[in-house]
CSV table of C-alpha atoms and ligand atoms in Angstrom, one decimal:
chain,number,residue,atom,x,y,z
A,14,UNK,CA,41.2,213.0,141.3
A,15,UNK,CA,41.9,213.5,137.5
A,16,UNK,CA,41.6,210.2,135.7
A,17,UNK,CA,41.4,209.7,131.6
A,18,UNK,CA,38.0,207.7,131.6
A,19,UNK,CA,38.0,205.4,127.9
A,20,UNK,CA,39.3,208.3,125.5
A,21,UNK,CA,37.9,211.6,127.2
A,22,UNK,CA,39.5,213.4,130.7
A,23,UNK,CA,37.8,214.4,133.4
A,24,UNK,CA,37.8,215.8,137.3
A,25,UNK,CA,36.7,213.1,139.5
A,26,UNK,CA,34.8,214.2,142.8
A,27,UNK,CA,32.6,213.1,145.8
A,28,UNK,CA,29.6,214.9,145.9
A,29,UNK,CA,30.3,215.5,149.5
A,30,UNK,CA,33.3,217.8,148.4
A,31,UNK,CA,31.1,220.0,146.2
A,32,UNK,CA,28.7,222.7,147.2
A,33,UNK,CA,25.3,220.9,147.2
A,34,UNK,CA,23.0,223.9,145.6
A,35,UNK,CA,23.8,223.5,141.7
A,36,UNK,CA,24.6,226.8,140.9
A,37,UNK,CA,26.9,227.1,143.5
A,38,UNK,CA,28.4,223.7,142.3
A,39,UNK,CA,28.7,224.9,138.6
A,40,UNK,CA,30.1,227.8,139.3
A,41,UNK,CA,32.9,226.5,141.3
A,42,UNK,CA,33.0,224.0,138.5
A,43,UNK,CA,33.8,226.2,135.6
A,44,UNK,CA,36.4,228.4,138.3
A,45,UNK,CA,37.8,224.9,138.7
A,46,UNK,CA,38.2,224.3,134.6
A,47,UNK,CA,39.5,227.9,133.4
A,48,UNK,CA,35.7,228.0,132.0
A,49,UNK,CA,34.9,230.3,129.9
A,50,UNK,CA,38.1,230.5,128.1
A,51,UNK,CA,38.8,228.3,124.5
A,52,UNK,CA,42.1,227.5,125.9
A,53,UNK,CA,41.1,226.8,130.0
A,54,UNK,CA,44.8,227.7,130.8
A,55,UNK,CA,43.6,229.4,134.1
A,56,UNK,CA,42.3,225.7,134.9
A,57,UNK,CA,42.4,222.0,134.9
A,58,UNK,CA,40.1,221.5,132.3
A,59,UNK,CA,42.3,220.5,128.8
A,60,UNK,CA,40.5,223.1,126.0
A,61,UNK,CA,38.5,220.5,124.4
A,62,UNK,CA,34.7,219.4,125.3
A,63,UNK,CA,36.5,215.8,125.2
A,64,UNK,CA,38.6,217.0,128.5
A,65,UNK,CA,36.3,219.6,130.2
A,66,UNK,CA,34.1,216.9,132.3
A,67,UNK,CA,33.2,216.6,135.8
A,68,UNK,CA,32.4,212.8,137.4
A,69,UNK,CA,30.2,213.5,140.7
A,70,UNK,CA,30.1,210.1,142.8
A,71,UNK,CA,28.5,209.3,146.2
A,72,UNK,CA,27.2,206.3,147.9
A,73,UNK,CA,23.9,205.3,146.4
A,74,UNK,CA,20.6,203.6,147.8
A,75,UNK,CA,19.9,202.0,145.0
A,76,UNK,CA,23.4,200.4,143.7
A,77,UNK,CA,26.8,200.8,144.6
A,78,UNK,CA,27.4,204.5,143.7
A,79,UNK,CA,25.6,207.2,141.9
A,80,UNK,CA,27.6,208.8,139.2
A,81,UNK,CA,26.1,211.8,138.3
A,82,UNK,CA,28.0,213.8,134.9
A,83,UNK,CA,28.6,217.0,134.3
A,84,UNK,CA,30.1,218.9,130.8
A,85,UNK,CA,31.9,222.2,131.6
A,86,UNK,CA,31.8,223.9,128.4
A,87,UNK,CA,35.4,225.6,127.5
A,88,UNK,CA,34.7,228.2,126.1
A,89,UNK,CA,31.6,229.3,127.8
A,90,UNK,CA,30.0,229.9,131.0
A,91,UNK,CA,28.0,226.8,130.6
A,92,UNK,CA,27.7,223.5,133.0
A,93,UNK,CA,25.1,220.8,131.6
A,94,UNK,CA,24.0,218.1,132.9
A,95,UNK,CA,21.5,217.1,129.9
A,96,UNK,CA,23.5,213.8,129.3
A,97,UNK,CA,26.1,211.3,130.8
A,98,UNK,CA,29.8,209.9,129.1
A,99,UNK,CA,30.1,206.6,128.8
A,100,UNK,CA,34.0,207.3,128.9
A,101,UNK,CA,34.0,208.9,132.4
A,102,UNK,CA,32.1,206.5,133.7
A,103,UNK,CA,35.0,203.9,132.9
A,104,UNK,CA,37.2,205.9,135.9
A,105,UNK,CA,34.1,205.9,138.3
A,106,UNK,CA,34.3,202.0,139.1
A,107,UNK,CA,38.3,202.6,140.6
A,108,UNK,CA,37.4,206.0,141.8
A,109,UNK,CA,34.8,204.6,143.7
A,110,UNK,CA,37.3,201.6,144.9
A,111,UNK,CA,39.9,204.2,145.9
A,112,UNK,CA,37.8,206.5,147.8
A,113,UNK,CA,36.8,203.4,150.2
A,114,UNK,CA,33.1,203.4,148.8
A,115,UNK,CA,32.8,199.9,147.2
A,116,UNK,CA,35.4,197.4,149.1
A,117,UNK,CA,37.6,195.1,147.0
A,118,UNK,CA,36.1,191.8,146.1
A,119,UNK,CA,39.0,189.5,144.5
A,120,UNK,CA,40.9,189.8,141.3
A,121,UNK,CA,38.1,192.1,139.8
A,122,UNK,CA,35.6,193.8,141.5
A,123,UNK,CA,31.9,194.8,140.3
A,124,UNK,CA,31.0,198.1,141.0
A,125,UNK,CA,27.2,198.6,140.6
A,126,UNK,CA,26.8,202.1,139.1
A,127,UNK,CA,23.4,204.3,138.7
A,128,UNK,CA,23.8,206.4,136.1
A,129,UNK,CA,21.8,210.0,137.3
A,130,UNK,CA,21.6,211.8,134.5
A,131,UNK,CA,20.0,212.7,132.4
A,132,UNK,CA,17.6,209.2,133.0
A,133,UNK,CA,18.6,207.1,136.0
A,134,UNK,CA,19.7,203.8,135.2
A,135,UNK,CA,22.0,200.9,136.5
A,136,UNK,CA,25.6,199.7,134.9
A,137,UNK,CA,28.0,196.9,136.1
A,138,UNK,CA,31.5,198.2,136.3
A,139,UNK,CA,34.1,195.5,136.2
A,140,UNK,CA,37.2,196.4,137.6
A,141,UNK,CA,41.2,194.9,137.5
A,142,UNK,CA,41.8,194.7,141.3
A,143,UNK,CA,44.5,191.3,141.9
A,144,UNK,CA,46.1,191.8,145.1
A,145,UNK,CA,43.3,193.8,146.9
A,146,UNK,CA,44.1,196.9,144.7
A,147,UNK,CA,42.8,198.8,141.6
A,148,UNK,CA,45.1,198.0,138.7
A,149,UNK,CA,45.7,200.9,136.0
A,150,UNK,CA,48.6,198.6,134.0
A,151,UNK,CA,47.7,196.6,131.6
A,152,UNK,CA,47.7,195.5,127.6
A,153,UNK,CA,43.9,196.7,127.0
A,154,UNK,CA,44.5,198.8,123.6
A,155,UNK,CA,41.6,201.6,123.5
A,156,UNK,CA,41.4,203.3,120.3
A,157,UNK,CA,41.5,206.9,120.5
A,158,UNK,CA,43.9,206.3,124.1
A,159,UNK,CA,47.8,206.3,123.1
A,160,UNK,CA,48.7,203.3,125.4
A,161,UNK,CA,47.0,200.2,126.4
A,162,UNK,CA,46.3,199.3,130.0
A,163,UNK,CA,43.7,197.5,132.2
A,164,UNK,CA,40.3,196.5,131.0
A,165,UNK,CA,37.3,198.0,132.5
A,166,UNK,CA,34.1,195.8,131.4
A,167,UNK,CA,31.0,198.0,131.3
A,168,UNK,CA,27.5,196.0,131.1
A,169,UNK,CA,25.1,197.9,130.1
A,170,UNK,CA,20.7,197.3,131.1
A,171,UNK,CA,18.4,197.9,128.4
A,172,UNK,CA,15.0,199.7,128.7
A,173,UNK,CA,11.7,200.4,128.0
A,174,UNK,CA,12.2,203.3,126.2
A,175,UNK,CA,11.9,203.0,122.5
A,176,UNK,CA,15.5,203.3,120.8
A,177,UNK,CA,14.0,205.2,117.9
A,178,UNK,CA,12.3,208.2,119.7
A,179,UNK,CA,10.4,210.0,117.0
A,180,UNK,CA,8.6,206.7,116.1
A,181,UNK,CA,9.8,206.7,112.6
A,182,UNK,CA,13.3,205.1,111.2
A,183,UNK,CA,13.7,207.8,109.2
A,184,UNK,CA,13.0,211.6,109.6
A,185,UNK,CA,13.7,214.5,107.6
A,186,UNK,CA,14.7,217.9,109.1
A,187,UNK,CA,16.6,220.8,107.1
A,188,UNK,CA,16.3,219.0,104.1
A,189,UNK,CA,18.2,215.9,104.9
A,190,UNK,CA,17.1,212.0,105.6
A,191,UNK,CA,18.2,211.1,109.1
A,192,UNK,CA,17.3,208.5,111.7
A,193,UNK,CA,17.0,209.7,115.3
A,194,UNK,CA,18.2,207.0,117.4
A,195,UNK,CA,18.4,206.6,121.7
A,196,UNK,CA,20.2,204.0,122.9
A,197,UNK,CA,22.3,205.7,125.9
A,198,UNK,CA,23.1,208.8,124.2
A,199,UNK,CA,20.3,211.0,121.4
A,200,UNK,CA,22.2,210.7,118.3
A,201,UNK,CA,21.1,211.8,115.0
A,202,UNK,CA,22.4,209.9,111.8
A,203,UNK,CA,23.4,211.3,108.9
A,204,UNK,CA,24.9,210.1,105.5
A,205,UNK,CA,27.8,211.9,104.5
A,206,UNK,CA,26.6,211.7,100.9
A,207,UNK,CA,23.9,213.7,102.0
A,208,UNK,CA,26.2,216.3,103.6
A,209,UNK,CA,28.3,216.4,100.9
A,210,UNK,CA,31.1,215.0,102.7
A,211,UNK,CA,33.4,211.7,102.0
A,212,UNK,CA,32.5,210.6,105.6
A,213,UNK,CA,36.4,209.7,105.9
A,214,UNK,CA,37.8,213.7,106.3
A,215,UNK,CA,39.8,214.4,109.5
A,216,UNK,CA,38.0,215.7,112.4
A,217,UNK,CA,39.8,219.2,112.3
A,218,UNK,CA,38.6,219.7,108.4
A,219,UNK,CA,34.9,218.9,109.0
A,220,UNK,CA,35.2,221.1,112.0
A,221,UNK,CA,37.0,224.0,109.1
A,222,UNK,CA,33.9,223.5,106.9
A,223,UNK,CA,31.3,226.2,107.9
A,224,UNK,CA,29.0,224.8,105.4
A,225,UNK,CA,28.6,222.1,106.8
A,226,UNK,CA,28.6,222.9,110.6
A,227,UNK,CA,25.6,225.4,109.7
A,228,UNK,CA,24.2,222.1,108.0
A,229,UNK,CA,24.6,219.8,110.9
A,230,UNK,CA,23.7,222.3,113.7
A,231,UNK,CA,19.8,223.5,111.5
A,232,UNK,CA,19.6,219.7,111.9
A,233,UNK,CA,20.5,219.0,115.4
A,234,UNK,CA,17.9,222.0,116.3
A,235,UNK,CA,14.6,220.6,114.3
A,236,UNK,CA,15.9,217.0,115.8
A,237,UNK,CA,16.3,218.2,119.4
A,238,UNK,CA,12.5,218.8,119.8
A,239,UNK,CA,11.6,215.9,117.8
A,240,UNK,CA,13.5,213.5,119.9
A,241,UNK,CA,12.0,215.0,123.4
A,242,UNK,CA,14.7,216.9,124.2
A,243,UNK,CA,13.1,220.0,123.6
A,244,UNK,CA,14.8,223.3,122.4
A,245,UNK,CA,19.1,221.8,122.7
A,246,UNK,CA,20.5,225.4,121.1
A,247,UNK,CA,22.2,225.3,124.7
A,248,UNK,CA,22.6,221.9,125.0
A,249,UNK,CA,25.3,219.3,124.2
A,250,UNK,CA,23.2,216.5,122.8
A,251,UNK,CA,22.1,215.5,120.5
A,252,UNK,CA,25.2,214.5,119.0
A,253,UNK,CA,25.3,214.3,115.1
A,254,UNK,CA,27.2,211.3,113.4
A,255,UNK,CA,28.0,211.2,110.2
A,256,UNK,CA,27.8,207.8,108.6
A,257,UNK,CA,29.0,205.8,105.5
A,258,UNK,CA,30.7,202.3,104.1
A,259,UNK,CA,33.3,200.8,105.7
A,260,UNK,CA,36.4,201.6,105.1
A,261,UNK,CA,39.2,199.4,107.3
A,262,UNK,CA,37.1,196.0,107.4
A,263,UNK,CA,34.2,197.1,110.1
A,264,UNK,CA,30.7,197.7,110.3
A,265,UNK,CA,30.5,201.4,109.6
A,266,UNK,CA,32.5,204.8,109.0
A,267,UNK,CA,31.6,207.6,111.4
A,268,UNK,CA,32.6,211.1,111.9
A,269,UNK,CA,30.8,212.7,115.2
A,270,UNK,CA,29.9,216.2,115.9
A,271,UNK,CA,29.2,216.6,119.8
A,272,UNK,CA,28.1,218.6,118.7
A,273,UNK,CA,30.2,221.5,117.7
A,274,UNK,CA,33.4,219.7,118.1
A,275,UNK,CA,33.9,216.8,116.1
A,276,UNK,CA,35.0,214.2,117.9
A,277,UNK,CA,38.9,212.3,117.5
A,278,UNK,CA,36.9,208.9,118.3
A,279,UNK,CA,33.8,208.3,119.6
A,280,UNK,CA,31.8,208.6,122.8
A,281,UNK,CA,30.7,205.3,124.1
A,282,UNK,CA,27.1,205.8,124.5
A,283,UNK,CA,27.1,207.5,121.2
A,284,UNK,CA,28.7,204.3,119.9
A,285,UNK,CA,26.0,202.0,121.0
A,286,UNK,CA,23.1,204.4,119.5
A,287,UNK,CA,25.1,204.3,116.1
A,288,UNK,CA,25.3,200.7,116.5
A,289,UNK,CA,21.6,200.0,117.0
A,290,UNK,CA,21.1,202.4,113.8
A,291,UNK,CA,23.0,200.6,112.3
A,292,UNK,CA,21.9,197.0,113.0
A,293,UNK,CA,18.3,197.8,112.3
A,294,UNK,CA,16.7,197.7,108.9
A,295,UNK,CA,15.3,200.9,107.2
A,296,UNK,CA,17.4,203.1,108.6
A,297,UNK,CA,19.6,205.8,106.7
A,298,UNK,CA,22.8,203.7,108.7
A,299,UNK,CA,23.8,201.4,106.0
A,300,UNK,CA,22.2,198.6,108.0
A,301,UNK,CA,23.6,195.0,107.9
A,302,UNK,CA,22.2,192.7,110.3
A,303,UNK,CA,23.5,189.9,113.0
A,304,UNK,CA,26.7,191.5,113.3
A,305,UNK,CA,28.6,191.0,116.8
A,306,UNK,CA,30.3,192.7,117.8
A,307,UNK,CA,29.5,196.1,115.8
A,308,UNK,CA,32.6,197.7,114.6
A,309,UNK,CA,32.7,201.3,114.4
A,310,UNK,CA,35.1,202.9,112.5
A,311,UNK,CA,35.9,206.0,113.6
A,312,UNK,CA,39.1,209.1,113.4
A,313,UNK,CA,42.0,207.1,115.7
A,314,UNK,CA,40.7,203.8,114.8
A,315,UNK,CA,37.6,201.7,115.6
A,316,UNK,CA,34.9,200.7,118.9
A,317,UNK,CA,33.9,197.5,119.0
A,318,UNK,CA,30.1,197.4,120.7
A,319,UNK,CA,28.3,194.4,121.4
A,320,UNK,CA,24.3,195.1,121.4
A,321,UNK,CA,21.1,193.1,121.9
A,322,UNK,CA,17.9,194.2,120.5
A,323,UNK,CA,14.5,193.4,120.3
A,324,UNK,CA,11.4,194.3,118.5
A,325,UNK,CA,11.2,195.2,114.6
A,326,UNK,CA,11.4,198.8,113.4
A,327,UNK,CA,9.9,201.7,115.6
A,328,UNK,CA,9.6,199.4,118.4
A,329,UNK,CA,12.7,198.2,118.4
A,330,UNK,CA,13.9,198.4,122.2
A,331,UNK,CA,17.4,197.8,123.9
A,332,UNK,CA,17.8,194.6,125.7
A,333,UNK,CA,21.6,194.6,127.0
A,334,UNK,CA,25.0,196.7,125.6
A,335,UNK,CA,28.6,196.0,126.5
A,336,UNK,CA,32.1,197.3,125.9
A,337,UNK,CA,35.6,197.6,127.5
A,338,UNK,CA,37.1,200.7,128.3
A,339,UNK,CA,40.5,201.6,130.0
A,340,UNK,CA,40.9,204.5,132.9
A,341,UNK,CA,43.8,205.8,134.2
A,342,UNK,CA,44.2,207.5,137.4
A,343,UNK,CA,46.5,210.5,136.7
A,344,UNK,CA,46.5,212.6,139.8
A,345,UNK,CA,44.7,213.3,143.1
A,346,UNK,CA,45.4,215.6,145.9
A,347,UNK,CA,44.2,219.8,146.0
A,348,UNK,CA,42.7,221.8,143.2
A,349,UNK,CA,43.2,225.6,143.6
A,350,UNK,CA,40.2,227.0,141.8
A,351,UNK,CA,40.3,231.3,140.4
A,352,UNK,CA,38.4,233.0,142.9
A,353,UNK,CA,35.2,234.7,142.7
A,354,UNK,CA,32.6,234.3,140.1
A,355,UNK,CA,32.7,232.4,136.8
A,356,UNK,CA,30.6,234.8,135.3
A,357,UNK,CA,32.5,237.6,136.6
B,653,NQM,O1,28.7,208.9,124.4
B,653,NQM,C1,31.7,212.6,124.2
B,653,NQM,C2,33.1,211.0,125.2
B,653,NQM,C3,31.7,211.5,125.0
B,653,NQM,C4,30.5,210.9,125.5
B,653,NQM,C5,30.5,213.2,123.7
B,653,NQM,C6,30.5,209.5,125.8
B,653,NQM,C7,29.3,208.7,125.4
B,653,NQM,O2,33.7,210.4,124.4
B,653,NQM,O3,29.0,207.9,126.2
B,653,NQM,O4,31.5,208.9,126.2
B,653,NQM,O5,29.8,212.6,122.9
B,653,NQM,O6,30.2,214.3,124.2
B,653,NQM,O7,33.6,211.2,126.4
């Protein structure tokens, strides 16, 4: 099934419909795409990280369903599974209801979700089902999505993992003052001033500016390490956002490299990591405090992330997240993927 999950667009599957040996999988994956081609015109996959993703989805012993996520790079021979998208995982609650896996339960339905990857953990889904169906209709307005339609609730746990994962507010790699920050997705934060940016540009002019991508990318590689992810030169995450004042009335301006692309919105995850930056004092985020929800301004307009946290400073940990998304289920039937190899 193809579904737009929150602002991103993705292949829906159930696990038991994909090879089960991973390389097998990807491979098949990126045939399925177009991958490796800028464009994906040999493929499903829409030429943009933002519409090259995979949703895997089987029953689960340990909630509802497992969703396990999966970025097809466009315009490489890459698969990764070294983090999750909070947008998908808006279609996987009515995927799930469609496929039969989680029966109808009244007007909405909660669809208990573990997260795989890259960490395991547990979301409520709520879903728009009146009449014993999934509703896609609606007049939920998504920033970032052209139309409104029905609300998908997303409640996110907390953890035990400390949301500032070098143990310091603020860091400095290639020269810059940043604050590493983990609160669903690794996200570094940057100020624009720092970059030399306005922090307001268009995403396709920041993504013009080679100074500034070589700027952003020698930080994202000393950050990587220092975060636990270990060497990311092949990896998606972590994602850069580049931060400064308010400019249409919310909490914060952002600009997000993801992190070669620069994003037209936000990711959702990524949203709730900038919004524990920000809401924390000391860090490079512009903080203001006891804001609720968090507004994040972003390219197509703003995401609104409500965030509970607890501790002071480096110890600051999650305690609960929530937003609303929108899905959309666009079509479902046979994909046809290029024989042979990916790789050739
Ligand atoms: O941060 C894009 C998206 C995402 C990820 C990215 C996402 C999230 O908008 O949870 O949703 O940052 O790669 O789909």
């Amino acid at each position: 099934m193809q579904m737009r999950g929150g602002s991103s667009k993705g292949a829906y599957f159930l696990a038991a419909d994909l090879p089960a040996d991973p390389a097998e999988r990807d491979d098949l994956l990126l045939r399925v795409m177009g991958s490796p081609d800028a464009r994906q015109v040999d493929g499903i996959g829409g030429g943009h990280p933002l519409t090259s993703k995979v949703a895997v989805v089987s029953p689960s012993a340990d909630a509802d369903v497992d969703y396990l996520f999966l970025q097809v790079v466009p315009d490489r021979a890459v698969v990764t599974d070294a983090q999750t998208c909070g947008n998908l995982l808006a279609g996987v609650g009515p995927f799930a209801i469609e496929r039969g896996l989680v029966p109808v339960s009244g007007g909405t339905t909660d669809v208990r979700i573990r997260i795989v990857n890259p960490v395991p953990s547990l979301v409520v889904a709520t879903v728009s089902t009146p009449g014993g169906r999934v509703a896609y209709d609606g007049d939920t307005a998504v920033a970032g999505t052209p139309f409104p339609a029905a609300p998908v609730h997303l409640e996110f746990p907390g953890g035990d993992a400390p949301v500032f994962p070098t143990g310091g507010l603020v860091d400095r790699f290639a020269g810059v003052d940043v604050t590493c920050v983990h609160a669903g997705m690794p996200v570094v934060l940057v100020r624009a001033a720092d970059l030399g940016v306005e922090g307001t540009e268009p995403p396709d002019v920041l993504e013009a500016d080679d100074r500034l991508r070589a700027a952003v990318e020698a930080i994202r590689l000393e950050a990587g390490p220092a975060m636990g992810l270990g060497d990311v030169r092949d990896t998606t995450v972590p994602k850069i956002t580049i931060v400064s004042e308010s400019r249409r009335g919310g909490t914060v301006t952002t600009r997000t490299f993801i992190p070669h692309r620069v994003h037209t919105a936000i990711g959702v995850l990524g949203a709730v990591s900038v919004a524990a930056g920000v809401l924390t004092p000391g860090t490079v985020a512009n903080p203001v405090t006891a804001v609720d929800p968090v507004r994040v301004e972003h390219p197509t307009g703003y995401f609104d992330v409500s965030v509970d946290l607890d501790g002071d400073g480096a110890d600051t940990r999650l305690l609960r997240s929530a937003v609303v998304r929108t899905a959309r289920k666009l079509s479902d039937g046979l994909v046809w993927p290029r024989p042979g190899k990916a790789t050739g």
